[in-house]
Amino acid sequence: LLKEASMDAAVGIQPRIQPPNYEDLPPESTAIWDDQMERYGAMTTMKRTLALSPIACESIFNLYPMIDKVASYVGKRATLLFVYAVSSETDCLICSVYFRKHLVDSGIDPDDFELTSEEDALVEFGQAMTKNNARVPDEIYNRLGFLSDTAKVDLVVLAGLMMACNFFNNTLNVQLDDFMASYVNKGS
C-alpha cells in the first residue's frame, strides 16, 4: 500500500555530523533543547543535530503546528498517513519510522489497513509531490476537491516542511534513535 523507507540504506552509514551533547552547545541551542525536553521528554538525534543551528530548528519545528493545522481539516489519521507517505516516498528512514510509530501508537497497523477515498487522495498527492519537482499532475491534484483552498495551501506547506526534514536526515545520514528501532517494518 505505502512504500516503506529502506533500513538497508542506513545500515553501516555513519552520520556526516555527529549530534552534539547538551554541554557542547551555546545557550541559544540549550534553550531549544530544554524546551524540547519539557514538551516531548526526549531530544532525538535529528533534533540534536538541528540544535547546532537555532534558525534551522525554528524552520523545521514549524512542521509540528502545520501537522496540527492539517489535522484540523482532515483528521489525525489522514494527516499521519500523508506525512508517512511523503517520508516513505523520499526514503527517509528517520521520518517514515517516526510516523509509522505514531500510526502504531494510534492503533493503526501500517501493514494492514484500508484507506478512505480522501486518505487515498492525500497519500497519492503526497507521493506525487516528491516526484518531478513537485509538478503534481492535474488528475491527482483534482482529487483534493474536498479541501478548501486554504487547506490545500497548508497541505502543500506541510509536505514541503516534511521534505525538508527528509532531505536533512538523508543528506546528513542522521541515525535512527534506538527507541525507534522496534517500529521499523521488518520487511524493509
Coordinates of N, CA and C in Angstrom, one line a residue:
L1 N 0.8 -1.2 0.0 CA 0.0 0.0 0.0 C 0.9 1.3 0.0
L2 N 1.7 1.4 1.0 CA 2.7 2.5 1.1 C 4.1 2.0 1.0
K3 N 4.9 2.6 0.2 CA 6.3 2.2 0.1 C 6.9 2.5 1.5
E4 N 7.8 1.6 2.0 CA 8.5 1.8 3.2 C 9.9 2.2 3.0
A5 N 10.4 3.2 3.7 CA 11.8 3.5 3.6 C 12.7 2.3 4.0
S6 N 13.8 2.3 3.3 CA 14.6 1.1 3.5 C 15.6 1.2 4.6
M7 N 15.6 0.2 5.5 CA 16.6 0.1 6.6 C 17.9 -0.2 6.0
D8 N 17.9 -1.0 4.9 CA 19.2 -1.4 4.3 C 20.0 -0.2 3.9
A9 N 19.4 0.8 3.5 CA 20.2 2.0 3.0 C 20.9 2.7 4.2
A10 N 20.4 2.5 5.4 CA 21.0 3.2 6.6 C 22.1 2.3 7.3
V11 N 22.1 1.0 7.0 CA 23.0 0.1 7.7 C 24.4 0.4 7.4
G12 N 25.3 0.7 8.4 CA 26.7 0.9 8.2 C 27.1 2.3 7.7
I13 N 26.1 3.1 7.6 CA 26.4 4.5 7.1 C 26.6 5.4 8.4
Q14 N 27.7 6.1 8.4 CA 28.0 7.0 9.5 C 27.4 8.4 9.3
P15 N 26.9 9.0 10.4 CA 26.4 10.3 10.3 C 27.5 11.3 9.8
R16 N 27.1 12.2 9.0 CA 28.1 13.2 8.5 C 28.4 14.3 9.5
I17 N 27.4 14.5 10.4 CA 27.6 15.4 11.5 C 27.3 14.7 12.8
Q18 N 28.2 14.6 13.7 CA 27.9 14.0 15.0 C 26.9 14.9 15.8
P19 N 25.8 14.3 16.3 CA 24.9 15.1 17.1 C 25.6 15.6 18.4
P20 N 25.5 16.8 18.7 CA 26.3 17.4 19.8 C 25.6 16.9 21.2
N21 N 26.4 17.0 22.2 CA 25.8 16.8 23.5 C 25.4 18.2 24.1
Y22 N 24.6 18.1 25.0 CA 24.0 19.4 25.6 C 25.1 20.4 26.0
E23 N 26.1 19.9 26.7 CA 27.1 20.7 27.3 C 28.0 21.4 26.2
D24 N 27.9 20.9 25.0 CA 28.7 21.4 23.9 C 28.0 22.5 23.1
L25 N 26.8 22.8 23.5 CA 26.0 23.8 22.7 C 26.0 25.2 23.3
P26 N 25.9 26.2 22.5 CA 25.7 27.6 23.0 C 24.4 27.7 23.7
P27 N 24.2 28.8 24.5 CA 23.0 29.0 25.3 C 21.7 29.0 24.5
E28 N 21.7 29.6 23.3 CA 20.5 29.6 22.5 C 20.1 28.2 22.1
S29 N 21.0 27.4 21.8 CA 20.7 26.0 21.5 C 20.3 25.2 22.7
T30 N 20.9 25.4 23.8 CA 20.5 24.7 25.0 C 19.1 25.1 25.4
A31 N 18.7 26.3 25.1 CA 17.3 26.7 25.4 C 16.3 25.9 24.5
I32 N 16.7 25.7 23.3 CA 15.9 24.9 22.4 C 15.8 23.5 23.0
W33 N 16.9 22.9 23.4 CA 17.0 21.6 23.9 C 16.1 21.5 25.1
D34 N 16.2 22.4 26.1 CA 15.4 22.5 27.3 C 13.9 22.5 26.9
D35 N 13.5 23.3 25.9 CA 12.1 23.4 25.5 C 11.6 22.0 24.9
Q36 N 12.4 21.4 24.1 CA 12.0 20.1 23.6 C 11.9 19.0 24.6
M37 N 12.8 19.1 25.6 CA 12.7 18.1 26.7 C 11.4 18.3 27.5
E38 N 11.1 19.6 27.8 CA 9.9 19.9 28.5 C 8.6 19.5 27.8
R39 N 8.6 19.7 26.4 CA 7.4 19.4 25.6 C 7.3 17.9 25.4
Y40 N 8.4 17.3 25.0 CA 8.3 15.9 24.5 C 9.1 14.9 25.3
G41 N 9.9 15.3 26.2 CA 10.6 14.4 27.1 C 11.8 13.7 26.5
A42 N 12.1 14.1 25.3 CA 13.3 13.5 24.6 C 13.8 14.5 23.6
M43 N 15.1 14.3 23.3 CA 15.7 15.1 22.2 C 16.3 14.0 21.2
T44 N 15.6 13.9 20.1 CA 16.0 12.9 19.1 C 17.3 13.3 18.5
T45 N 17.9 12.3 17.8 CA 19.2 12.5 17.1 C 19.0 13.6 16.0
M46 N 17.9 13.6 15.3 CA 17.6 14.7 14.3 C 17.6 16.1 15.0
K47 N 16.9 16.2 16.1 CA 16.8 17.5 16.8 C 18.1 17.9 17.5
R48 N 18.9 16.9 17.9 CA 20.2 17.2 18.5 C 21.1 17.8 17.4
T49 N 21.0 17.2 16.2 CA 21.8 17.7 15.1 C 21.3 19.1 14.7
L50 N 20.0 19.3 14.6 CA 19.4 20.6 14.2 C 19.8 21.7 15.3
A51 N 20.0 21.3 16.5 CA 20.3 22.2 17.6 C 21.6 23.0 17.3
L52 N 22.4 22.5 16.4 CA 23.6 23.3 16.0 C 23.3 24.6 15.4
S53 N 22.0 24.7 14.9 CA 21.6 26.0 14.2 C 20.2 26.3 14.7
P54 N 20.1 27.3 15.6 CA 18.8 27.7 16.1 C 17.8 28.1 15.0
I55 N 18.3 28.7 14.0 CA 17.4 29.1 12.9 C 16.9 27.9 12.2
A56 N 17.7 26.9 12.0 CA 17.3 25.7 11.3 C 16.2 25.0 12.2
C57 N 16.5 25.0 13.5 CA 15.4 24.4 14.4 C 14.1 25.1 14.2
E58 N 14.1 26.4 14.3 CA 12.9 27.2 14.1 C 12.2 26.9 12.8
S59 N 12.9 26.7 11.8 CA 12.3 26.4 10.5 C 11.7 25.1 10.5
I60 N 12.4 24.1 10.9 CA 12.0 22.7 10.8 C 10.9 22.4 11.9
F61 N 11.0 23.1 13.0 CA 10.0 22.9 14.1 C 8.6 23.4 13.7
N62 N 8.5 24.2 12.6 CA 7.2 24.7 12.1 C 6.4 23.5 11.6
L63 N 7.1 22.4 11.4 CA 6.4 21.2 10.9 C 5.2 20.8 11.9
Y64 N 5.5 20.9 13.2 CA 4.5 20.4 14.2 C 3.2 21.2 14.2
P65 N 3.3 22.5 14.2 CA 2.0 23.2 14.1 C 1.3 23.0 12.8
M66 N 2.0 22.8 11.7 CA 1.4 22.5 10.4 C 0.7 21.2 10.4
I67 N 1.3 20.2 11.1 CA 0.6 18.9 11.2 C -0.7 19.1 11.9
D68 N -0.7 19.9 13.0 CA -1.9 20.1 13.8 C -2.9 20.9 12.9
K69 N -2.5 21.8 12.1 CA -3.4 22.6 11.3 C -4.0 21.7 10.2
V70 N -3.2 20.9 9.5 CA -3.8 20.0 8.5 C -4.7 19.0 9.2
A71 N -4.4 18.5 10.4 CA -5.2 17.5 11.1 C -6.6 18.2 11.4
S72 N -6.6 19.5 11.6 CA -7.9 20.1 11.8 C -8.8 20.1 10.6
Y73 N -8.3 19.9 9.4 CA -9.1 19.8 8.2 C -9.4 18.3 7.9
V74 N -8.5 17.4 8.1 CA -8.7 16.1 7.6 C -8.6 15.0 8.6
G75 N -8.3 15.4 9.9 CA -8.2 14.4 11.0 C -6.8 13.9 11.2
K76 N -6.5 13.4 12.3 CA -5.2 12.9 12.7 C -4.7 11.8 11.9
R77 N -5.5 10.8 11.7 CA -5.1 9.6 10.9 C -4.7 10.0 9.5
A78 N -5.6 10.8 8.8 CA -5.3 11.1 7.4 C -4.0 12.0 7.3
T79 N -3.8 12.8 8.3 CA -2.5 13.6 8.4 C -1.3 12.8 8.6
L80 N -1.4 11.8 9.5 CA -0.3 10.9 9.7 C 0.0 10.1 8.5
L81 N -1.0 9.6 7.8 CA -0.8 8.8 6.6 C -0.2 9.7 5.5
F82 N -0.6 11.0 5.4 CA 0.0 11.9 4.4 C 1.5 12.1 4.7
V83 N 1.9 12.4 5.9 CA 3.3 12.7 6.2 C 4.1 11.4 6.1
Y84 N 3.5 10.3 6.5 CA 4.2 9.0 6.3 C 4.4 8.7 4.9
A85 N 3.4 8.9 4.0 CA 3.6 8.7 2.6 C 4.7 9.6 2.0
V86 N 4.7 10.8 2.4 CA 5.8 11.7 1.9 C 7.2 11.2 2.3
S87 N 7.3 10.9 3.6 CA 8.6 10.5 4.2 C 9.0 9.1 3.6
S88 N 8.1 8.2 3.4 CA 8.4 6.9 2.8 C 8.9 7.1 1.4
E89 N 8.2 7.9 0.6 CA 8.5 8.1 -0.8 C 9.9 8.8 -1.0
T90 N 10.3 9.6 0.0 CA 11.6 10.2 -0.1 C 12.7 9.2 0.5
D91 N 12.3 8.1 0.9 CA 13.2 7.1 1.5 C 13.9 7.6 2.7
C92 N 13.2 8.4 3.6 CA 13.7 8.9 4.8 C 13.4 7.9 5.9
L93 N 14.3 7.1 6.3 CA 14.1 6.2 7.4 C 13.7 6.8 8.7
I94 N 14.3 7.9 9.1 CA 14.0 8.5 10.4 C 12.6 9.0 10.4
C95 N 12.1 9.7 9.4 CA 10.8 10.3 9.4 C 9.7 9.2 9.2
S96 N 10.0 8.3 8.2 CA 9.0 7.3 8.0 C 8.8 6.4 9.2
V97 N 9.8 6.0 9.9 CA 9.7 5.2 11.1 C 9.0 6.1 12.2
Y98 N 9.4 7.3 12.3 CA 8.7 8.2 13.3 C 7.2 8.2 13.1
F99 N 6.8 8.4 11.9 CA 5.3 8.4 11.7 C 4.7 7.1 11.7
R100 N 5.4 6.0 11.3 CA 5.0 4.7 11.5 C 4.7 4.4 13.0
K101 N 5.6 4.9 13.8 CA 5.4 4.7 15.3 C 4.1 5.4 15.7
H102 N 3.9 6.6 15.2 CA 2.6 7.3 15.6 C 1.4 6.6 15.1
L103 N 1.5 6.0 13.9 CA 0.3 5.2 13.4 C 0.1 4.0 14.3
V104 N 1.1 3.3 14.6 CA 1.0 2.1 15.5 C 0.5 2.5 16.9
D105 N 1.1 3.6 17.4 CA 0.6 4.1 18.7 C -0.8 4.5 18.7
S106 N -1.3 4.9 17.5 CA -2.7 5.3 17.4 C -3.7 4.1 17.1
G107 N -3.1 2.9 17.1 CA -3.9 1.7 16.9 C -4.1 1.3 15.4
I108 N -3.2 1.9 14.6 CA -3.3 1.6 13.1 C -2.1 0.7 12.7
D109 N -2.4 -0.4 12.1 CA -1.4 -1.3 11.6 C -1.0 -0.8 10.2
P110 N 0.2 -0.2 10.1 CA 0.6 0.4 8.8 C 0.8 -0.7 7.7
D111 N 0.8 -2.0 8.0 CA 0.9 -3.0 7.0 C -0.4 -3.6 6.7
D112 N -1.5 -3.2 7.4 CA -2.8 -3.8 7.1 C -3.9 -2.9 7.5
F113 N -4.3 -2.0 6.6 CA -5.4 -1.0 6.8 C -5.9 -0.6 5.5
E114 N -7.1 -0.1 5.5 CA -7.8 0.4 4.3 C -7.8 1.9 4.3
L115 N -7.5 2.5 3.2 CA -7.6 4.0 3.1 C -9.0 4.4 2.7
T116 N -9.5 5.4 3.3 CA -10.7 6.0 2.8 C -10.4 6.7 1.4
S117 N -11.4 7.1 0.7 CA -11.1 7.8 -0.6 C -10.4 9.1 -0.4
E118 N -10.7 9.8 0.7 CA -10.0 11.1 1.0 C -8.5 10.8 1.4
E119 N -8.3 9.8 2.2 CA -6.9 9.4 2.6 C -6.1 8.9 1.4
D120 N -6.8 8.2 0.5 CA -6.1 7.7 -0.7 C -5.7 8.9 -1.6
A121 N -6.6 9.9 -1.7 CA -6.2 11.2 -2.4 C -5.0 11.9 -1.8
L122 N -5.0 12.0 -0.5 CA -3.9 12.6 0.3 C -2.6 11.9 0.1
V123 N -2.7 10.6 0.2 CA -1.5 9.8 0.1 C -0.9 9.9 -1.3
E124 N -1.8 9.8 -2.3 CA -1.3 9.9 -3.7 C -0.7 11.3 -4.0
F125 N -1.4 12.3 -3.5 CA -0.9 13.7 -3.6 C 0.5 13.8 -2.9
G126 N 0.6 13.3 -1.7 CA 1.9 13.4 -1.0 C 3.0 12.7 -1.8
Q127 N 2.7 11.5 -2.3 CA 3.7 10.8 -3.0 C 4.1 11.5 -4.3
A128 N 3.1 12.1 -5.0 CA 3.3 12.9 -6.2 C 4.2 14.1 -6.0
M129 N 4.0 14.7 -4.8 CA 4.8 15.9 -4.6 C 6.3 15.6 -4.5
T130 N 6.7 14.4 -4.2 CA 8.1 14.1 -4.0 C 8.7 13.8 -5.4
K131 N 8.0 13.8 -6.4 CA 8.5 13.5 -7.8 C 8.4 14.7 -8.7
N132 N 9.1 14.6 -9.8 CA 9.0 15.6 -10.9 C 9.0 17.0 -10.4
N133 N 9.9 17.3 -9.4 CA 9.9 18.7 -8.9 C 8.6 19.2 -8.4
A134 N 7.8 18.3 -7.8 CA 6.5 18.6 -7.2 C 5.5 19.1 -8.2
R135 N 5.7 18.8 -9.5 CA 4.7 19.2 -10.5 C 3.7 18.1 -10.5
V136 N 2.7 18.2 -9.7 CA 1.7 17.2 -9.5 C 0.7 17.2 -10.7
P137 N 0.5 16.1 -11.3 CA -0.5 16.0 -12.4 C -1.9 16.5 -11.9
D138 N -2.6 17.1 -12.9 CA -3.9 17.6 -12.6 C -4.9 16.5 -12.0
E139 N -4.8 15.3 -12.6 CA -5.7 14.3 -12.2 C -5.5 13.9 -10.7
I140 N -4.3 14.1 -10.2 CA -4.0 13.8 -8.8 C -4.5 15.0 -7.9
Y141 N -4.1 16.2 -8.4 CA -4.4 17.4 -7.6 C -6.0 17.6 -7.5
N142 N -6.7 17.3 -8.6 CA -8.1 17.5 -8.6 C -8.8 16.6 -7.7
R143 N -8.2 15.5 -7.2 CA -8.8 14.6 -6.2 C -8.9 15.3 -4.9
L144 N -8.3 16.4 -4.7 CA -8.3 17.2 -3.4 C -9.5 18.1 -3.3
G145 N -10.5 17.9 -4.2 CA -11.7 18.8 -4.2 C -12.4 18.9 -2.9
F146 N -12.2 18.0 -2.0 CA -12.9 18.0 -0.7 C -12.2 19.0 0.3
L147 N -11.1 19.6 -0.1 CA -10.4 20.6 0.7 C -10.6 22.0 0.2
S148 N -10.6 22.9 1.1 CA -10.7 24.4 0.7 C -9.3 24.8 0.2
D149 N -9.3 25.9 -0.5 CA -8.0 26.4 -1.0 C -7.0 26.7 0.1
T150 N -7.5 27.2 1.3 CA -6.6 27.4 2.4 C -6.0 26.1 2.9
A151 N -6.9 25.0 3.0 CA -6.4 23.7 3.4 C -5.4 23.2 2.4
K152 N -5.6 23.4 1.1 CA -4.6 23.0 0.1 C -3.3 23.7 0.3
V153 N -3.3 25.0 0.6 CA -2.1 25.7 0.8 C -1.3 25.1 2.0
D154 N -2.1 24.9 3.1 CA -1.4 24.3 4.3 C -0.9 22.9 4.0
L155 N -1.6 22.1 3.3 CA -1.2 20.8 2.9 C 0.2 20.8 2.1
V156 N 0.2 21.7 1.2 CA 1.5 21.8 0.4 C 2.6 22.3 1.2
V157 N 2.4 23.2 2.1 CA 3.5 23.7 3.0 C 3.9 22.6 4.0
L158 N 2.9 21.8 4.5 CA 3.2 20.7 5.3 C 4.1 19.7 4.6
A159 N 3.8 19.4 3.3 CA 4.6 18.5 2.5 C 6.0 19.0 2.3
G160 N 6.1 20.3 2.1 CA 7.4 21.0 1.9 C 8.3 20.9 3.2
L161 N 7.7 21.2 4.3 CA 8.4 21.1 5.6 C 8.8 19.6 5.9
M162 N 7.9 18.7 5.5 CA 8.2 17.3 5.7 C 9.4 16.9 4.8
M163 N 9.4 17.3 3.6 CA 10.5 17.0 2.7 C 11.8 17.7 3.2
A164 N 11.7 18.9 3.8 CA 12.9 19.5 4.3 C 13.5 18.6 5.4
C165 N 12.7 18.1 6.3 CA 13.1 17.1 7.3 C 13.7 15.9 6.7
N166 N 13.1 15.4 5.7 CA 13.5 14.2 5.0 C 14.9 14.4 4.3
F167 N 15.0 15.6 3.6 CA 16.3 15.9 3.0 C 17.4 16.1 4.0
F168 N 17.1 16.7 5.1 CA 18.1 17.0 6.2 C 18.6 15.6 6.7
N169 N 17.7 14.7 7.0 CA 18.1 13.4 7.5 C 18.9 12.6 6.5
N170 N 18.4 12.6 5.3 CA 19.0 11.8 4.3 C 20.4 12.3 3.9
T171 N 20.5 13.6 3.7 CA 21.8 14.2 3.3 C 22.8 14.1 4.4
L172 N 22.4 14.3 5.7 CA 23.4 14.2 6.8 C 23.5 12.8 7.4
N173 N 22.8 11.8 6.8 CA 22.9 10.5 7.4 C 22.6 10.4 8.9
V174 N 21.5 11.2 9.2 CA 21.1 11.2 10.6 C 20.7 9.8 11.0
Q175 N 21.1 9.3 12.2 CA 20.9 8.0 12.6 C 19.6 7.8 13.3
L176 N 19.0 6.6 13.1 CA 17.7 6.3 13.8 C 18.0 6.1 15.3
D177 N 17.1 6.8 16.1 CA 17.2 6.6 17.5 C 16.9 5.2 17.9
D178 N 17.5 4.7 19.0 CA 17.3 3.4 19.5 C 15.9 3.1 19.8
F179 N 15.2 4.0 20.4 CA 13.8 3.8 20.8 C 12.9 3.6 19.6
M180 N 13.3 3.9 18.4 CA 12.5 3.8 17.2 C 12.7 2.5 16.5
A181 N 13.8 1.7 16.9 CA 14.1 0.5 16.1 C 13.0 -0.5 16.1
S182 N 12.3 -0.6 17.1 CA 11.2 -1.6 17.1 C 10.0 -1.3 16.2
Y183 N 10.0 -0.1 15.7 CA 8.9 0.3 14.8 C 9.3 0.2 13.3
V184 N 10.5 -0.2 13.0 CA 11.0 -0.4 11.6 C 10.2 -1.6 11.1
N185 N 9.7 -1.4 9.9 CA 9.0 -2.5 9.2 C 10.0 -3.6 8.9
K186 N 9.8 -4.8 9.5 CA 10.8 -5.8 9.4 C 11.0 -6.3 7.9
G187 N 10.0 -6.0 7.1 CA 10.2 -6.4 5.7 C 11.0 -5.4 4.8
S188 N 11.4 -4.3 5.5 CA 12.1 -3.3 4.7 C 13.6 -3.5 4.8

